[in-house]
XYZ file of C-alpha atoms in Angstrom:
333
model
C 142.124 159.219 145.755
C 144.360 157.729 142.504
C 145.034 154.092 143.776
C 141.070 154.109 145.081
C 140.044 154.608 141.572
C 142.922 152.289 140.105
C 141.924 149.075 142.493
C 138.147 149.984 140.715
C 139.683 149.491 137.562
C 140.738 146.144 138.680
C 137.511 144.844 139.927
C 135.264 145.445 136.545
C 138.311 143.795 134.567
C 137.598 140.748 136.818
C 134.031 141.691 136.599
C 133.997 141.654 132.235
C 136.494 138.108 132.689
C 134.375 136.750 134.508
C 130.964 137.655 132.674
C 133.056 136.593 129.140
C 134.028 132.574 130.760
C 130.338 132.422 130.926
C 129.527 133.090 128.249
C 131.646 129.906 126.800
C 130.019 128.446 123.482
C 128.265 124.661 124.738
C 131.136 121.352 124.007
C 128.632 118.254 123.305
C 129.541 114.399 122.720
C 126.604 112.918 120.835
C 125.498 109.170 122.605
C 124.829 105.902 121.782
C 120.939 104.526 120.960
C 119.777 102.238 123.467
C 116.583 100.829 123.595
C 115.573 100.718 120.513
C 112.517 99.412 119.292
C 110.373 99.539 116.231
C 108.751 102.822 116.934
C 110.891 103.961 119.680
C 115.061 104.403 120.966
C 116.905 106.849 123.305
C 119.661 108.337 121.904
C 122.183 109.600 124.650
C 124.440 112.420 124.672
C 126.934 114.707 126.712
C 126.852 118.668 127.279
C 128.828 121.246 128.959
C 127.372 124.088 129.251
C 130.397 126.308 129.253
C 129.737 127.788 132.091
C 125.976 130.022 131.685
C 122.500 128.700 130.907
C 122.231 125.782 127.615
C 119.420 124.618 125.787
C 120.110 121.537 124.310
C 118.105 118.704 122.436
C 118.802 116.171 118.764
C 118.309 116.370 115.852
C 116.968 112.718 113.922
C 115.772 111.465 110.857
C 116.596 109.004 107.507
C 119.384 111.378 105.620
C 122.630 113.571 107.586
C 123.164 116.236 107.656
C 119.663 117.625 106.893
C 117.559 115.675 109.510
C 114.701 116.906 109.427
C 113.439 116.416 113.041
C 114.052 117.605 116.014
C 113.441 116.099 119.616
C 111.988 117.246 122.946
C 114.131 120.699 123.926
C 115.327 120.548 127.827
C 118.294 122.751 129.604
C 121.480 122.430 131.825
C 123.971 125.242 133.457
C 127.110 125.523 134.697
C 131.060 124.130 134.118
C 130.982 120.248 134.266
C 129.496 118.132 131.852
C 125.844 116.830 132.247
C 124.702 112.786 130.656
C 121.388 113.635 128.424
C 119.118 111.843 126.988
C 115.826 111.517 125.641
C 113.497 109.166 123.732
C 112.739 109.138 120.453
C 108.933 108.217 119.278
C 106.872 107.798 116.498
C 109.576 105.399 114.525
C 109.491 103.746 111.276
C 110.727 99.531 111.830
C 113.792 98.817 110.380
C 114.932 101.659 108.895
C 118.120 103.666 109.772
C 118.636 107.092 111.513
C 120.945 109.549 111.660
C 120.946 111.709 115.183
C 123.431 114.235 116.212
C 122.854 116.731 119.436
C 122.781 119.765 119.758
C 123.546 122.789 121.891
C 123.100 126.125 121.773
C 123.427 129.521 124.299
C 124.674 132.881 124.410
C 128.259 132.441 123.098
C 127.496 130.063 119.980
C 125.873 126.512 118.894
C 127.601 123.037 118.370
C 126.224 119.950 116.931
C 127.804 116.377 118.293
C 129.290 114.129 115.651
C 126.352 112.163 112.826
C 125.634 107.981 114.339
C 123.088 106.492 113.524
C 120.908 103.199 114.284
C 118.474 101.398 112.646
C 115.127 100.248 114.411
C 114.215 97.043 114.157
C 111.113 95.010 113.193
C 110.112 95.370 108.887
C 110.511 98.449 106.812
C 107.448 98.898 105.223
C 106.406 98.139 102.235
C 106.081 100.297 99.410
C 103.221 101.118 96.413
C 103.996 101.967 92.996
C 100.870 102.961 91.243
C 100.599 101.471 87.679
C 99.512 102.069 84.530
C 94.762 101.575 83.703
C 95.010 98.671 80.450
C 92.497 97.608 78.500
C 89.636 100.502 78.731
C 86.837 100.198 77.987
C 83.458 102.319 77.508
C 82.077 100.720 81.343
C 85.425 98.892 82.936
C 89.088 99.425 83.342
C 92.101 97.058 84.632
C 94.514 98.858 87.043
C 97.520 97.946 87.809
C 100.289 98.071 90.347
C 103.722 96.450 92.184
C 104.599 96.207 95.872
C 107.462 96.068 97.732
C 106.813 93.624 100.537
C 109.761 93.712 102.252
C 109.947 90.261 102.114
C 106.471 90.818 104.968
C 103.332 89.256 104.012
C 101.075 92.456 102.268
C 98.485 94.113 102.159
C 97.126 96.038 98.947
C 93.951 97.376 97.067
C 93.328 100.692 95.329
C 91.493 103.245 96.156
C 89.460 104.821 93.299
C 86.375 107.124 92.006
C 85.717 110.659 89.660
C 88.096 112.729 92.094
C 90.715 113.033 93.909
C 88.791 112.476 97.586
C 88.356 108.793 95.668
C 85.370 107.746 97.930
C 85.653 103.824 97.020
C 88.226 100.744 97.301
C 88.718 97.645 96.113
C 88.967 94.300 98.326
C 91.691 93.529 99.773
C 94.801 91.100 98.606
C 97.612 89.151 100.488
C 100.740 89.464 97.627
C 103.254 87.264 99.168
C 106.593 88.214 100.805
C 109.442 88.997 98.194
C 112.446 89.810 98.224
C 111.135 91.265 94.604
C 108.588 94.086 93.649
C 105.336 92.432 93.610
C 102.644 92.779 90.549
C 98.984 93.483 91.590
C 96.460 94.322 89.417
C 92.175 94.896 89.662
C 89.513 95.506 86.755
C 86.393 97.699 88.154
C 82.851 97.399 85.697
C 80.114 98.796 85.487
C 82.226 102.788 85.110
C 80.566 105.599 83.068
C 81.546 106.246 79.651
C 83.915 108.898 78.436
C 84.741 109.782 82.476
C 87.670 110.233 84.199
C 89.363 108.543 87.366
C 91.280 109.027 89.994
C 92.984 105.698 91.407
C 96.223 104.934 93.859
C 97.599 101.679 95.701
C 97.559 100.970 99.041
C 100.084 98.886 100.680
C 99.762 98.343 104.357
C 101.330 95.654 107.266
C 99.696 95.040 110.393
C 100.644 97.900 112.808
C 102.739 100.043 109.979
C 100.832 102.997 108.583
C 99.532 102.226 105.250
C 101.862 103.612 102.047
C 100.374 104.817 99.403
C 101.621 104.949 95.967
C 100.753 108.872 93.433
C 97.653 109.723 92.168
C 96.865 108.364 88.295
C 93.958 108.684 86.013
C 92.444 107.020 83.709
C 89.219 108.391 81.234
C 86.934 105.777 80.205
C 86.013 105.156 75.757
C 83.437 108.145 75.014
C 80.644 106.625 73.221
C 80.483 109.436 71.109
C 84.301 110.994 70.449
C 84.976 114.340 71.352
C 85.736 117.453 69.632
C 88.748 118.210 69.308
C 91.190 121.442 67.816
C 93.857 121.366 66.109
C 96.532 124.440 65.093
C 99.220 124.082 62.662
C 102.435 126.752 61.946
C 104.673 126.747 58.970
C 108.342 128.401 58.920
C 109.981 129.863 56.735
C 107.290 131.853 55.659
C 109.689 131.367 52.083
C 112.151 129.066 51.921
C 114.456 130.934 48.722
C 117.881 128.750 48.822
C 118.140 124.981 49.322
C 117.616 122.399 50.407
C 114.174 124.268 50.636
C 113.745 123.055 54.439
C 110.060 123.842 56.183
C 109.285 123.128 60.155
C 105.559 122.637 60.523
C 104.269 122.300 64.525
C 101.317 122.276 66.488
C 98.898 121.336 68.758
C 95.905 119.157 69.008
C 93.477 120.593 71.902
C 90.058 118.474 73.486
C 87.310 120.365 73.931
C 87.258 118.935 77.375
C 89.959 117.645 80.116
C 92.539 114.445 79.945
C 94.924 113.946 83.102
C 97.701 113.945 81.233
C 98.266 111.372 78.960
C 94.842 109.787 78.113
C 94.195 112.178 74.455
C 97.762 112.478 73.747
C 97.218 109.794 71.291
C 97.951 109.328 67.508
C 98.960 111.015 63.909
C 99.456 113.969 62.348
C 99.229 114.116 58.209
C 101.670 117.103 56.925
C 100.722 117.040 53.829
C 102.064 120.021 51.088
C 100.074 120.382 48.041
C 101.232 122.473 44.316
C 97.423 123.443 43.064
C 95.748 119.482 43.637
C 99.176 117.401 42.965
C 100.390 116.391 47.310
C 104.199 117.471 46.827
C 105.649 116.025 50.284
C 104.027 114.034 53.148
C 105.282 113.658 56.135
C 103.187 111.677 59.458
C 103.821 112.901 62.734
C 103.268 110.943 66.124
C 101.265 113.254 68.899
C 103.248 113.504 71.509
C 102.063 113.054 75.181
C 101.657 117.058 76.043
C 99.922 116.815 72.530
C 101.585 118.612 70.485
C 103.749 117.897 66.997
C 106.189 118.286 64.889
C 107.942 117.566 61.584
C 110.408 119.367 59.090
C 109.564 118.510 55.235
C 112.320 119.845 51.991
C 112.668 119.388 48.699
C 116.168 118.999 47.123
C 114.014 120.545 43.795
C 112.113 123.258 42.378
C 108.530 122.446 42.125
C 107.669 123.622 37.694
C 111.268 124.582 38.096
C 110.517 127.756 39.379
C 109.379 129.772 42.451
C 105.110 128.172 43.474
C 103.224 128.911 46.192
C 102.202 124.742 48.085
C 99.462 125.185 50.488
C 100.489 123.239 53.733
C 97.552 120.655 54.945
C 96.864 119.386 58.454
C 95.180 117.318 59.188
C 94.597 114.549 63.009
C 93.879 111.155 62.251
C 91.783 111.396 65.918
C 91.700 108.309 68.578
C 89.097 106.066 70.936
C 88.628 109.409 72.711
C 88.950 112.514 69.907
C 87.816 113.044 66.974
C 89.955 113.945 63.229
C 90.203 117.157 62.348
C 92.111 119.667 60.175
C 94.009 122.532 61.044
C 93.962 125.895 58.552
C 95.267 125.769 55.956
C 99.266 127.018 55.286
C 99.754 128.737 52.094
C 104.347 128.664 51.811
C 106.700 129.619 48.446
C 109.334 127.563 48.198
C 112.169 128.929 46.271
C-alpha cells in the first residue's frame, strides 16, 4: 500500500509540471511592415505561445508607447514560433506610424519592440482658423492659414449663427507650398449685433477634410448693448505710507458674446477728496472683462485723515455702452 501511494504522488507532480509548462508567458518578435500604401500596410511578427492558447494583436498609432489603435485579434497555440500578419487600414497618407506586436495567455502578456513605417503620399493639409477683421454691422472678413504640405489644397470657411454652421463660402485652390498660406473671405449682408461662428476647412483629393477650430465674432450693433460694472477697492483704510489702494472689478455685458469680443476698452479710476480729483488711473479691460489698478499716495490729503470717494467708469466700446460702478469710499490715514 505504501508503494502505491508513493507512485501516485509522483504522477501528480509530473502533471503539475506539465500544467506549469503550458502556461509559460508568450514570446514575440515585431517584424517588418510591407505593402505600405497611402492608407494601408501589412505588419508582420512572430509569436511563440509557450505551450498554451495565446491571443495576439498589433498596437499601432502615430506615437509610442501610447499607440492608440489595436489591430484585429488572432489566436495561436503550441510551443513553436508562429509567423503572423495583420493588415492595417484607414491610415493617413504621408504619416509615420509606430507599431508593436503583443501577445497574452493565462501566464501573462508580452509586447515586442517598437518599429515604424511611413505611409506613401502627401500628409493631409492643416487648417488654422484666424480672427475676423474689418467687422461692421453687416460685414466681416474671415481669415485663416492653410498648411498645404506641398500639394494643391482646396480651402473654404463654414459659417453660421450656430455651431452647426449651415453655410460655406466658395472653395479656393491654395497653391502648394512649404510654408503656411493665408486665406480670407469677406461676408456681407450680415445681421447687426449678431454672433456668428466659423471655421476653416482644408482638403486634399482622396483625404478626409481637415477642420480648424471654431471662432466667433459679433457684428457691431446698431445700438450698443447695456452692461454693468463692479468695483472693489482695498484696503478700506490705508493707515501708513505709501498709502496704497488696489481697485479691481469686472464689466458684465447684458448679453453673451464670444470670448474677447466685447472685453475691450478701458476703465477710468478716480479718487476724489470732496469735489477735487486727487488721483487718476486708467486700466485696460482684459479678455475676461476684468480690470485692476493700484493708486499710491505719498502724503496725506490736507495733512490729516480723509475719506475719499472712488469713482469707476467704463468708457464703452463698439458693443457696450459706457457705464459707472457704484461709488465706493475709503479712508486715507
